[in-house]
Amino acid sequence: MLSLSCILLAFLAASVSGSTQICGEVSSTTTKSGRYTYLTEVVATDNSGAQCISVTIDDDTSQNTTSFAATWEWNSSGDNKSITHSFPNVNLNLPSVLPVRVDNISLFPVTNQYALYSGNKVSTVGSTSAKDLQDTDVVAAVYLNIFLDADRDAAQNATTATHAVMVWQASYGNIRPPGWDTTSTTQPTVTMAGIQYTLYAGQNTINQTVYSWWPNQNISSLTALDVSPLLNYLWRKVYIPSDIYVGAVQWGNDARHSNKNVTFDVSTFGVNIMKGTPVKAIGAGEKSRKAPTFSGLVLVVIGAVMMFDFQ
């Protein structure tokens, strides 16, 4: 089992000017511009490992981007391998826009590039290797969380918001979204930048209604991909009210299991939201009229596309 001291020593050795390290269960830090706040979000209760995040405090204000790396190990066993142990993530602080009605969003661009690999952070970020993650028995995912509520204040809190929209980017080790259904032939889909996203509906452990947009391939890099059509589809098809507020946005790594330390290395991340007339999403498939079913997802309080296949 990897100890916190081992992770911290590795981070200190790799630290650079303008960076800081945060560890612990509920640690946080904010970039100098104030645009992004990092959270450790450790929820593990089985004493199976540890986590630290190295954060670049001097974010790029010209591009509104930042970078970070989270090193973790959760070497659990049995059913514990499939539950969330931590969610190292970055939150958007944009009080000039948020909260905003979901039908008043014209653009929601997301940019990121990451690699998930075994071992401590390396100086040059490579690519994610499916074999490397399989050999390390990694169970993890990468996704964007968007929280919504009819109440402006509740929408800004990940635990009080009534709804969550998850835009999944990658899944390793057979993680699936709430409401996953392999038997349905009528799940709605939306295609953007060559990626087909399938909609699944379910509930998490705090009874939020969760809508998950699931890609047909793992995605390791996004360049200003506008995800607003995925939100627009939901209110235009009356899955959610059109006057509900988007209040909080976070992106990160759902860390569940590995047999040694793993690094989620993000060379760039940026997100923005602009108010205005929404674009229309072109979807396929029929809306399910059934109420969302429960799935045991633990909520932890996340243009050009480069991709690789699920393994």
PDB file of C-alpha atoms in Angstrom:
ATOM      1  CA  MET A   1       0.000   0.000   0.000  1.00  0.00           C
ATOM      2  CA  LEU A   2       1.300   3.454  -0.886  1.00  0.00           C
ATOM      3  CA  SER A   3       1.711   5.781   2.079  1.00  0.00           C
ATOM      4  CA  LEU A   4       0.914   9.490   2.113  1.00  0.00           C
ATOM      5  CA  SER A   5       4.552  10.247   2.940  1.00  0.00           C
ATOM      6  CA  CYS A   6       5.724   8.357  -0.171  1.00  0.00           C
ATOM      7  CA  ILE A   7       3.378  10.341  -2.406  1.00  0.00           C
ATOM      8  CA  LEU A   8       4.311  13.650  -0.784  1.00  0.00           C
ATOM      9  CA  LEU A   9       8.049  13.018  -1.111  1.00  0.00           C
ATOM     10  CA  ALA A  10       7.587  12.232  -4.786  1.00  0.00           C
ATOM     11  CA  PHE A  11       5.602  15.432  -5.281  1.00  0.00           C
ATOM     12  CA  LEU A  12       8.166  17.576  -3.465  1.00  0.00           C
ATOM     13  CA  ALA A  13      10.904  16.162  -5.664  1.00  0.00           C
ATOM     14  CA  ALA A  14       8.915  16.994  -8.798  1.00  0.00           C
ATOM     15  CA  SER A  15       7.619  20.392  -7.660  1.00  0.00           C
ATOM     16  CA  VAL A  16       8.203  23.437  -9.812  1.00  0.00           C
ATOM     17  CA  SER A  17       7.946  27.185  -9.319  1.00  0.00           C
ATOM     18  CA  GLY A  18       4.380  28.386  -8.947  1.00  0.00           C
ATOM     19  CA  SER A  19       3.039  25.036  -7.777  1.00  0.00           C
ATOM     20  CA  THR A  20       1.731  23.789  -4.459  1.00  0.00           C
ATOM     21  CA  GLN A  21       0.747  20.414  -3.034  1.00  0.00           C
ATOM     22  CA  ILE A  22      -2.534  19.556  -1.327  1.00  0.00           C
ATOM     23  CA  CYS A  23      -3.265  16.268   0.410  1.00  0.00           C
ATOM     24  CA  GLY A  24      -5.798  15.107   2.970  1.00  0.00           C
ATOM     25  CA  GLU A  25      -9.513  14.446   2.762  1.00  0.00           C
ATOM     26  CA  VAL A  26     -10.977  17.903   2.161  1.00  0.00           C
ATOM     27  CA  SER A  27      -8.030  20.100   1.200  1.00  0.00           C
ATOM     28  CA  SER A  28      -8.417  22.850  -1.384  1.00  0.00           C
ATOM     29  CA  THR A  29      -6.524  25.672  -3.020  1.00  0.00           C
ATOM     30  CA  THR A  30      -7.396  28.380  -5.551  1.00  0.00           C
ATOM     31  CA  THR A  31      -5.362  29.682  -8.474  1.00  0.00           C
ATOM     32  CA  LYS A  32      -4.011  33.228  -8.267  1.00  0.00           C
ATOM     33  CA  SER A  33      -6.567  34.521 -10.758  1.00  0.00           C
ATOM     34  CA  GLY A  34      -9.374  33.078  -8.617  1.00  0.00           C
ATOM     35  CA  ARG A  35     -10.869  31.297 -11.620  1.00  0.00           C
ATOM     36  CA  TYR A  36     -10.255  27.713 -10.477  1.00  0.00           C
ATOM     37  CA  THR A  37     -10.402  25.921  -7.129  1.00  0.00           C
ATOM     38  CA  TYR A  38      -8.883  22.480  -6.625  1.00  0.00           C
ATOM     39  CA  LEU A  39     -10.382  19.932  -4.238  1.00  0.00           C
ATOM     40  CA  THR A  40      -8.871  16.653  -3.024  1.00  0.00           C
ATOM     41  CA  GLU A  41     -12.297  15.060  -2.325  1.00  0.00           C
ATOM     42  CA  VAL A  42     -11.045  11.930  -0.563  1.00  0.00           C
ATOM     43  CA  VAL A  43     -14.048   9.855   0.536  1.00  0.00           C
ATOM     44  CA  ALA A  44     -12.304   6.518   1.176  1.00  0.00           C
ATOM     45  CA  THR A  45     -13.111   4.862   4.507  1.00  0.00           C
ATOM     46  CA  ASP A  46     -11.175   1.601   4.114  1.00  0.00           C
ATOM     47  CA  ASN A  47      -7.635   2.932   4.753  1.00  0.00           C
ATOM     48  CA  SER A  48      -6.526   1.451   1.443  1.00  0.00           C
ATOM     49  CA  GLY A  49      -4.218   4.222   0.248  1.00  0.00           C
ATOM     50  CA  ALA A  50      -3.574   7.932  -0.118  1.00  0.00           C
ATOM     51  CA  GLN A  51      -3.602  10.850  -2.554  1.00  0.00           C
ATOM     52  CA  CYS A  52      -1.895  14.194  -3.175  1.00  0.00           C
ATOM     53  CA  ILE A  53      -2.417  16.841  -5.857  1.00  0.00           C
ATOM     54  CA  SER A  54       0.270  19.105  -7.312  1.00  0.00           C
ATOM     55  CA  VAL A  55      -1.384  22.320  -8.479  1.00  0.00           C
ATOM     56  CA  THR A  56      -0.120  25.120 -10.693  1.00  0.00           C
ATOM     57  CA  ILE A  57      -1.211  28.245  -8.817  1.00  0.00           C
ATOM     58  CA  ASP A  58       0.010  30.601 -11.556  1.00  0.00           C
ATOM     59  CA  ASP A  59      -2.730  29.834 -14.060  1.00  0.00           C
ATOM     60  CA  ASP A  60      -2.629  31.152 -17.623  1.00  0.00           C
ATOM     61  CA  THR A  61      -4.952  34.159 -17.566  1.00  0.00           C
ATOM     62  CA  SER A  62      -4.538  34.798 -21.297  1.00  0.00           C
ATOM     63  CA  GLN A  63      -6.019  31.386 -22.114  1.00  0.00           C
ATOM     64  CA  ASN A  64      -7.990  30.856 -18.865  1.00  0.00           C
ATOM     65  CA  THR A  65      -6.278  27.490 -18.384  1.00  0.00           C
ATOM     66  CA  THR A  66      -4.507  25.708 -15.554  1.00  0.00           C
ATOM     67  CA  SER A  67      -2.650  22.434 -14.966  1.00  0.00           C
ATOM     68  CA  PHE A  68      -2.300  19.872 -12.188  1.00  0.00           C
ATOM     69  CA  ALA A  69      -1.369  16.291 -11.374  1.00  0.00           C
ATOM     70  CA  ALA A  70      -2.936  13.929  -8.836  1.00  0.00           C
ATOM     71  CA  THR A  71      -1.055  10.853  -7.635  1.00  0.00           C
ATOM     72  CA  TRP A  72      -3.090   8.235  -5.808  1.00  0.00           C
ATOM     73  CA  GLU A  73      -3.289   4.597  -4.832  1.00  0.00           C
ATOM     74  CA  TRP A  74      -6.389   2.850  -3.489  1.00  0.00           C
ATOM     75  CA  ASN A  75      -5.452  -0.813  -3.196  1.00  0.00           C
ATOM     76  CA  SER A  76      -8.775  -2.079  -1.904  1.00  0.00           C
ATOM     77  CA  SER A  77     -10.347  -5.499  -2.298  1.00  0.00           C
ATOM     78  CA  GLY A  78     -13.718  -7.110  -2.961  1.00  0.00           C
ATOM     79  CA  ASP A  79     -16.635  -4.771  -3.528  1.00  0.00           C
ATOM     80  CA  ASN A  80     -14.532  -1.788  -2.401  1.00  0.00           C
ATOM     81  CA  LYS A  81     -12.671  -1.924  -5.717  1.00  0.00           C
ATOM     82  CA  SER A  82     -15.741  -0.590  -7.507  1.00  0.00           C
ATOM     83  CA  ILE A  83     -16.571   2.404  -5.275  1.00  0.00           C
ATOM     84  CA  THR A  84     -15.188   5.917  -5.485  1.00  0.00           C
ATOM     85  CA  HIS A  85     -12.291   6.530  -3.095  1.00  0.00           C
ATOM     86  CA  SER A  86     -11.411  10.037  -4.234  1.00  0.00           C
ATOM     87  CA  PHE A  87     -12.238  12.593  -6.885  1.00  0.00           C
ATOM     88  CA  PRO A  88      -9.324  15.011  -7.359  1.00  0.00           C
ATOM     89  CA  ASN A  89     -10.952  17.826  -9.294  1.00  0.00           C
ATOM     90  CA  VAL A  90     -10.919  21.424 -10.437  1.00  0.00           C
ATOM     91  CA  ASN A  91     -13.946  23.711  -9.994  1.00  0.00           C
ATOM     92  CA  LEU A  92     -14.887  26.728 -12.091  1.00  0.00           C
ATOM     93  CA  ASN A  93     -15.327  30.043 -10.252  1.00  0.00           C
ATOM     94  CA  LEU A  94     -17.229  32.390 -12.579  1.00  0.00           C
ATOM     95  CA  PRO A  95     -19.510  34.620 -10.472  1.00  0.00           C
ATOM     96  CA  SER A  96     -20.128  36.964 -13.417  1.00  0.00           C
ATOM     97  CA  VAL A  97     -22.027  34.118 -15.116  1.00  0.00           C
ATOM     98  CA  LEU A  98     -22.945  31.464 -12.542  1.00  0.00           C
ATOM     99  CA  PRO A  99     -25.611  30.669 -11.640  1.00  0.00           C
ATOM    100  CA  VAL A 100     -27.224  30.899 -15.075  1.00  0.00           C
ATOM    101  CA  ARG A 101     -30.471  29.512 -16.461  1.00  0.00           C
ATOM    102  CA  VAL A 102     -29.814  26.445 -18.558  1.00  0.00           C
ATOM    103  CA  ASP A 103     -31.750  27.949 -21.489  1.00  0.00           C
ATOM    104  CA  ASN A 104     -29.508  31.036 -21.448  1.00  0.00           C
ATOM    105  CA  ILE A 105     -26.202  29.365 -22.338  1.00  0.00           C
ATOM    106  CA  SER A 106     -24.851  30.005 -25.834  1.00  0.00           C
ATOM    107  CA  LEU A 107     -21.418  28.437 -25.427  1.00  0.00           C
ATOM    108  CA  PHE A 108     -19.808  26.020 -22.942  1.00  0.00           C
ATOM    109  CA  PRO A 109     -16.312  25.223 -24.294  1.00  0.00           C
ATOM    110  CA  VAL A 110     -14.147  22.649 -22.493  1.00  0.00           C
ATOM    111  CA  THR A 111     -10.423  22.204 -23.141  1.00  0.00           C
ATOM    112  CA  ASN A 112      -8.183  19.601 -21.558  1.00  0.00           C
ATOM    113  CA  GLN A 113      -5.333  17.209 -22.168  1.00  0.00           C
ATOM    114  CA  TYR A 114      -4.376  14.476 -19.731  1.00  0.00           C
ATOM    115  CA  ALA A 115      -2.547  11.182 -19.353  1.00  0.00           C
ATOM    116  CA  LEU A 116      -3.290   8.514 -16.759  1.00  0.00           C
ATOM    117  CA  TYR A 117      -0.310   6.279 -16.018  1.00  0.00           C
ATOM    118  CA  SER A 118       1.268   4.117 -13.315  1.00  0.00           C
ATOM    119  CA  GLY A 119       3.965   5.608 -11.094  1.00  0.00           C
ATOM    120  CA  ASN A 120       4.775   9.129  -9.923  1.00  0.00           C
ATOM    121  CA  LYS A 121       4.533  12.249 -12.073  1.00  0.00           C
ATOM    122  CA  VAL A 122       7.059  12.393 -14.896  1.00  0.00           C
ATOM    123  CA  SER A 123       8.496  15.546 -16.452  1.00  0.00           C
ATOM    124  CA  THR A 124       7.176  14.781 -19.928  1.00  0.00           C
ATOM    125  CA  VAL A 125       3.544  13.733 -20.169  1.00  0.00           C
ATOM    126  CA  GLY A 126       3.086  10.749 -22.439  1.00  0.00           C
ATOM    127  CA  SER A 127      -0.094   9.060 -23.561  1.00  0.00           C
ATOM    128  CA  THR A 128      -2.448   6.809 -21.656  1.00  0.00           C
ATOM    129  CA  SER A 129      -1.639   3.137 -22.217  1.00  0.00           C
ATOM    130  CA  ALA A 130      -4.489   0.659 -21.844  1.00  0.00           C
ATOM    131  CA  LYS A 131      -2.010  -2.150 -21.111  1.00  0.00           C
ATOM    132  CA  ASP A 132      -0.242  -0.101 -18.435  1.00  0.00           C
ATOM    133  CA  LEU A 133      -3.552   0.567 -16.675  1.00  0.00           C
ATOM    134  CA  GLN A 134      -4.627  -3.057 -16.987  1.00  0.00           C
ATOM    135  CA  ASP A 135      -1.326  -4.229 -15.473  1.00  0.00           C
ATOM    136  CA  THR A 136      -1.876  -1.806 -12.582  1.00  0.00           C
ATOM    137  CA  ASP A 137      -5.507  -2.969 -12.205  1.00  0.00           C
ATOM    138  CA  VAL A 138      -6.771   0.598 -12.492  1.00  0.00           C
ATOM    139  CA  VAL A 139     -10.458   1.309 -11.941  1.00  0.00           C
ATOM    140  CA  ALA A 140     -11.044   4.995 -12.667  1.00  0.00           C
ATOM    141  CA  ALA A 141     -12.927   7.475 -14.828  1.00  0.00           C
ATOM    142  CA  VAL A 142     -12.699  11.051 -16.088  1.00  0.00           C
ATOM    143  CA  TYR A 143     -15.759  13.267 -16.396  1.00  0.00           C
ATOM    144  CA  LEU A 144     -17.289  16.726 -16.145  1.00  0.00           C
ATOM    145  CA  ASN A 145     -19.966  17.365 -13.506  1.00  0.00           C
ATOM    146  CA  ILE A 146     -22.570  20.096 -14.028  1.00  0.00           C
ATOM    147  CA  PHE A 147     -24.941  20.743 -11.111  1.00  0.00           C
ATOM    148  CA  LEU A 148     -28.414  22.243 -11.530  1.00  0.00           C
ATOM    149  CA  ASP A 149     -31.365  23.265  -9.390  1.00  0.00           C
ATOM    150  CA  ALA A 150     -34.478  25.439  -9.602  1.00  0.00           C
ATOM    151  CA  ASP A 151     -33.050  27.424  -6.681  1.00  0.00           C
ATOM    152  CA  ARG A 152     -30.051  29.617  -7.543  1.00  0.00           C
ATOM    153  CA  ASP A 153     -28.284  29.014  -4.237  1.00  0.00           C
ATOM    154  CA  ALA A 154     -28.872  25.253  -4.185  1.00  0.00           C
ATOM    155  CA  ALA A 155     -27.529  24.967  -7.736  1.00  0.00           C
ATOM    156  CA  GLN A 156     -24.146  26.230  -6.560  1.00  0.00           C
ATOM    157  CA  ASN A 157     -23.689  23.361  -4.106  1.00  0.00           C
ATOM    158  CA  ALA A 158     -22.821  19.878  -5.367  1.00  0.00           C
ATOM    159  CA  THR A 159     -24.693  18.212  -2.512  1.00  0.00           C
ATOM    160  CA  THR A 160     -27.876  20.327  -2.484  1.00  0.00           C
ATOM    161  CA  ALA A 161     -28.501  20.555  -6.234  1.00  0.00           C
ATOM    162  CA  THR A 162     -31.381  18.355  -7.377  1.00  0.00           C
ATOM    163  CA  HIS A 163     -29.807  17.464 -10.733  1.00  0.00           C
ATOM    164  CA  ALA A 164     -26.390  16.563 -12.076  1.00  0.00           C
ATOM    165  CA  VAL A 165     -25.328  16.258 -15.698  1.00  0.00           C
ATOM    166  CA  MET A 166     -22.209  14.177 -16.267  1.00  0.00           C
ATOM    167  CA  VAL A 167     -20.267  14.468 -19.505  1.00  0.00           C
ATOM    168  CA  TRP A 168     -18.069  11.382 -19.412  1.00  0.00           C
ATOM    169  CA  GLN A 169     -14.665  11.509 -21.054  1.00  0.00           C
ATOM    170  CA  ALA A 170     -13.090   8.136 -20.215  1.00  0.00           C
ATOM    171  CA  SER A 171     -13.659   4.948 -18.235  1.00  0.00           C
ATOM    172  CA  TYR A 172     -11.055   2.385 -17.179  1.00  0.00           C
ATOM    173  CA  GLY A 173     -11.785  -0.893 -15.418  1.00  0.00           C
ATOM    174  CA  ASN A 174     -15.439  -1.243 -16.440  1.00  0.00           C
ATOM    175  CA  ILE A 175     -16.944   1.787 -14.668  1.00  0.00           C
ATOM    176  CA  ARG A 176     -20.415   2.563 -16.010  1.00  0.00           C
ATOM    177  CA  PRO A 177     -22.776   5.540 -15.527  1.00  0.00           C
ATOM    178  CA  PRO A 178     -25.976   5.588 -13.436  1.00  0.00           C
ATOM    179  CA  GLY A 179     -28.812   3.970 -15.353  1.00  0.00           C
ATOM    180  CA  TRP A 180     -26.492   1.970 -17.615  1.00  0.00           C
ATOM    181  CA  ASP A 181     -28.620  -0.243 -19.868  1.00  0.00           C
ATOM    182  CA  THR A 182     -27.158  -2.517 -22.516  1.00  0.00           C
ATOM    183  CA  THR A 183     -30.553  -3.909 -23.534  1.00  0.00           C
ATOM    184  CA  SER A 184     -32.198  -0.678 -24.685  1.00  0.00           C
ATOM    185  CA  THR A 185     -32.191   0.164 -28.378  1.00  0.00           C
ATOM    186  CA  THR A 186     -33.827   3.569 -27.945  1.00  0.00           C
ATOM    187  CA  GLN A 187     -31.297   5.488 -25.833  1.00  0.00           C
ATOM    188  CA  PRO A 188     -30.993   9.055 -27.179  1.00  0.00           C
ATOM    189  CA  THR A 189     -27.677   9.987 -28.795  1.00  0.00           C
ATOM    190  CA  VAL A 190     -25.974  13.230 -29.800  1.00  0.00           C
ATOM    191  CA  THR A 191     -22.870  13.339 -32.008  1.00  0.00           C
ATOM    192  CA  MET A 192     -20.309  16.118 -31.600  1.00  0.00           C
ATOM    193  CA  ALA A 193     -16.803  16.388 -33.084  1.00  0.00           C
ATOM    194  CA  GLY A 194     -17.108  12.833 -34.337  1.00  0.00           C
ATOM    195  CA  ILE A 195     -17.949  11.402 -30.918  1.00  0.00           C
ATOM    196  CA  GLN A 196     -21.345   9.795 -30.284  1.00  0.00           C
ATOM    197  CA  TYR A 197     -22.693  10.473 -26.794  1.00  0.00           C
ATOM    198  CA  THR A 198     -25.460   8.232 -25.444  1.00  0.00           C
ATOM    199  CA  LEU A 199     -27.800   9.463 -22.708  1.00  0.00           C
ATOM    200  CA  TYR A 200     -28.420   7.431 -19.541  1.00  0.00           C
ATOM    201  CA  ALA A 201     -30.558   8.489 -16.568  1.00  0.00           C
ATOM    202  CA  GLY A 202     -30.293   7.344 -12.967  1.00  0.00           C
ATOM    203  CA  GLN A 203     -29.888   8.482  -9.384  1.00  0.00           C
ATOM    204  CA  ASN A 204     -26.860   8.671  -7.130  1.00  0.00           C
ATOM    205  CA  THR A 205     -26.558   7.867  -3.434  1.00  0.00           C
ATOM    206  CA  ILE A 206     -27.862  11.288  -2.339  1.00  0.00           C
ATOM    207  CA  ASN A 207     -30.923  10.972  -4.586  1.00  0.00           C
ATOM    208  CA  GLN A 208     -29.880  13.482  -7.199  1.00  0.00           C
ATOM    209  CA  THR A 209     -31.268  12.850 -10.653  1.00  0.00           C
ATOM    210  CA  VAL A 210     -28.236  12.192 -12.839  1.00  0.00           C
ATOM    211  CA  TYR A 211     -28.122  12.469 -16.627  1.00  0.00           C
ATOM    212  CA  SER A 212     -24.964  10.961 -18.098  1.00  0.00           C
ATOM    213  CA  TRP A 213     -23.673  11.591 -21.596  1.00  0.00           C
ATOM    214  CA  TRP A 214     -21.515   8.554 -22.379  1.00  0.00           C
ATOM    215  CA  PRO A 215     -18.994   8.671 -25.289  1.00  0.00           C
ATOM    216  CA  ASN A 216     -18.457   5.740 -27.618  1.00  0.00           C
ATOM    217  CA  GLN A 217     -14.683   6.084 -27.146  1.00  0.00           C
ATOM    218  CA  ASN A 218     -12.296   7.248 -24.456  1.00  0.00           C
ATOM    219  CA  ILE A 219     -11.185  10.827 -25.036  1.00  0.00           C
ATOM    220  CA  SER A 220      -7.793  12.020 -23.803  1.00  0.00           C
ATOM    221  CA  SER A 221      -7.861  15.544 -25.225  1.00  0.00           C
ATOM    222  CA  LEU A 222     -10.475  18.208 -25.970  1.00  0.00           C
ATOM    223  CA  THR A 223      -9.936  21.564 -27.644  1.00  0.00           C
ATOM    224  CA  ALA A 224     -12.758  24.019 -26.961  1.00  0.00           C
ATOM    225  CA  LEU A 225     -15.430  21.345 -27.316  1.00  0.00           C
ATOM    226  CA  ASP A 226     -18.787  23.073 -26.798  1.00  0.00           C
ATOM    227  CA  VAL A 227     -20.853  20.842 -24.493  1.00  0.00           C
ATOM    228  CA  SER A 228     -23.848  23.203 -24.387  1.00  0.00           C
ATOM    229  CA  PRO A 229     -25.785  21.115 -26.973  1.00  0.00           C
ATOM    230  CA  LEU A 230     -25.844  18.266 -24.449  1.00  0.00           C
ATOM    231  CA  LEU A 231     -27.547  20.536 -21.913  1.00  0.00           C
ATOM    232  CA  ASN A 232     -29.854  22.010 -24.538  1.00  0.00           C
ATOM    233  CA  TYR A 233     -31.034  18.561 -25.577  1.00  0.00           C
ATOM    234  CA  LEU A 234     -32.129  17.843 -21.996  1.00  0.00           C
ATOM    235  CA  TRP A 235     -34.353  20.884 -21.560  1.00  0.00           C
ATOM    236  CA  ARG A 236     -35.664  20.924 -25.128  1.00  0.00           C
ATOM    237  CA  LYS A 237     -36.763  17.289 -24.685  1.00  0.00           C
ATOM    238  CA  VAL A 238     -38.157  18.130 -21.210  1.00  0.00           C
ATOM    239  CA  TYR A 239     -35.851  15.892 -19.216  1.00  0.00           C
ATOM    240  CA  ILE A 240     -35.142  18.979 -17.107  1.00  0.00           C
ATOM    241  CA  PRO A 241     -37.025  22.306 -16.805  1.00  0.00           C
ATOM    242  CA  SER A 242     -35.819  25.096 -19.080  1.00  0.00           C
ATOM    243  CA  ASP A 243     -35.727  27.567 -16.170  1.00  0.00           C
ATOM    244  CA  ILE A 244     -33.419  25.457 -13.983  1.00  0.00           C
ATOM    245  CA  TYR A 245     -30.048  26.998 -13.032  1.00  0.00           C
ATOM    246  CA  VAL A 246     -26.542  25.747 -13.728  1.00  0.00           C
ATOM    247  CA  GLY A 247     -24.642  26.669 -10.585  1.00  0.00           C
ATOM    248  CA  ALA A 248     -21.490  24.558 -10.260  1.00  0.00           C
ATOM    249  CA  VAL A 249     -19.055  22.944 -12.683  1.00  0.00           C
ATOM    250  CA  GLN A 250     -16.201  20.554 -11.861  1.00  0.00           C
ATOM    251  CA  TRP A 251     -13.924  18.201 -13.804  1.00  0.00           C
ATOM    252  CA  GLY A 252     -11.716  15.462 -12.466  1.00  0.00           C
ATOM    253  CA  ASN A 253     -10.621  11.871 -11.975  1.00  0.00           C
ATOM    254  CA  ASP A 254     -12.917   9.370 -10.263  1.00  0.00           C
ATOM    255  CA  ALA A 255     -10.286   7.200  -8.531  1.00  0.00           C
ATOM    256  CA  ARG A 256     -11.472   3.783  -7.318  1.00  0.00           C
ATOM    257  CA  HIS A 257      -8.677   1.196  -7.365  1.00  0.00           C
ATOM    258  CA  SER A 258      -5.081   0.436  -8.360  1.00  0.00           C
ATOM    259  CA  ASN A 259      -2.464  -2.002  -7.109  1.00  0.00           C
ATOM    260  CA  LYS A 260       0.207   0.703  -7.006  1.00  0.00           C
ATOM    261  CA  ASN A 261       0.429   4.454  -7.372  1.00  0.00           C
ATOM    262  CA  VAL A 262      -1.157   6.099 -10.411  1.00  0.00           C
ATOM    263  CA  THR A 263      -0.832   9.662 -11.708  1.00  0.00           C
ATOM    264  CA  PHE A 264      -3.601  11.661 -13.365  1.00  0.00           C
ATOM    265  CA  ASP A 265      -1.430  14.204 -15.184  1.00  0.00           C
ATOM    266  CA  VAL A 266      -3.286  17.172 -16.679  1.00  0.00           C
ATOM    267  CA  SER A 267      -1.117  19.381 -18.878  1.00  0.00           C
ATOM    268  CA  THR A 268      -3.959  21.807 -19.556  1.00  0.00           C
ATOM    269  CA  PHE A 269      -7.541  22.387 -18.448  1.00  0.00           C
ATOM    270  CA  GLY A 270      -9.913  25.227 -19.161  1.00  0.00           C
ATOM    271  CA  VAL A 271     -13.662  25.810 -19.218  1.00  0.00           C
ATOM    272  CA  ASN A 272     -15.873  28.803 -19.923  1.00  0.00           C
ATOM    273  CA  ILE A 273     -19.592  29.577 -20.042  1.00  0.00           C
ATOM    274  CA  MET A 274     -21.181  32.314 -22.121  1.00  0.00           C
ATOM    275  CA  LYS A 275     -24.729  33.580 -21.883  1.00  0.00           C
ATOM    276  CA  GLY A 276     -26.927  33.922 -24.936  1.00  0.00           C
ATOM    277  CA  THR A 277     -29.190  32.135 -27.399  1.00  0.00           C
ATOM    278  CA  PRO A 278     -28.600  28.362 -27.190  1.00  0.00           C
ATOM    279  CA  VAL A 279     -27.693  26.205 -30.151  1.00  0.00           C
ATOM    280  CA  LYS A 280     -29.867  23.223 -30.929  1.00  0.00           C
ATOM    281  CA  ALA A 281     -28.574  19.696 -30.398  1.00  0.00           C
ATOM    282  CA  ILE A 282     -29.335  17.190 -33.121  1.00  0.00           C
ATOM    283  CA  GLY A 283     -30.145  13.911 -31.414  1.00  0.00           C
ATOM    284  CA  ALA A 284     -31.401  10.456 -32.282  1.00  0.00           C
ATOM    285  CA  GLY A 285     -33.409   7.869 -30.394  1.00  0.00           C
ATOM    286  CA  GLU A 286     -36.537   8.087 -28.322  1.00  0.00           C
ATOM    287  CA  LYS A 287     -36.875   9.474 -24.840  1.00  0.00           C
ATOM    288  CA  SER A 288     -37.598   6.874 -22.175  1.00  0.00           C
ATOM    289  CA  ARG A 289     -40.736   7.725 -20.215  1.00  0.00           C
ATOM    290  CA  LYS A 290     -39.720   5.631 -17.233  1.00  0.00           C
ATOM    291  CA  ALA A 291     -38.513   7.336 -14.070  1.00  0.00           C
ATOM    292  CA  PRO A 292     -34.724   7.193 -13.604  1.00  0.00           C
ATOM    293  CA  THR A 293     -33.588   4.054 -11.830  1.00  0.00           C
ATOM    294  CA  PHE A 294     -31.123   3.919  -8.968  1.00  0.00           C
ATOM    295  CA  SER A 295     -27.497   3.150  -9.666  1.00  0.00           C
ATOM    296  CA  GLY A 296     -24.876   3.065  -6.945  1.00  0.00           C
ATOM    297  CA  LEU A 297     -22.739   5.974  -8.074  1.00  0.00           C
ATOM    298  CA  VAL A 298     -21.156   7.792  -5.158  1.00  0.00           C
ATOM    299  CA  LEU A 299     -21.284  11.553  -5.590  1.00  0.00           C
ATOM    300  CA  VAL A 300     -18.032  13.145  -4.570  1.00  0.00           C
ATOM    301  CA  VAL A 301     -18.258  16.733  -3.500  1.00  0.00           C
ATOM    302  CA  ILE A 302     -16.402  17.640 -12.930  1.00  0.00           C
ATOM    303  CA  GLY A 303     -13.554  21.147 -30.991  1.00  0.00           C
ATOM    304  CA  ALA A 304     -10.752  18.899 -31.879  1.00  0.00           C
ATOM    305  CA  VAL A 305     -10.761  15.525 -30.266  1.00  0.00           C
ATOM    306  CA  MET A 306      -8.010  12.951 -29.775  1.00  0.00           C
ATOM    307  CA  MET A 307      -9.232   9.518 -28.718  1.00  0.00           C
ATOM    308  CA  PHE A 308      -8.499   5.868 -28.211  1.00  0.00           C
ATOM    309  CA  ASP A 309     -10.751   2.830 -27.909  1.00  0.00           C
ATOM    310  CA  PHE A 310     -12.063   1.296 -24.697  1.00  0.00           C
ATOM    311  CA  GLN A 311      -9.978  -1.657 -23.579  1.00  0.00           C
TER     312      GLN A 311
END
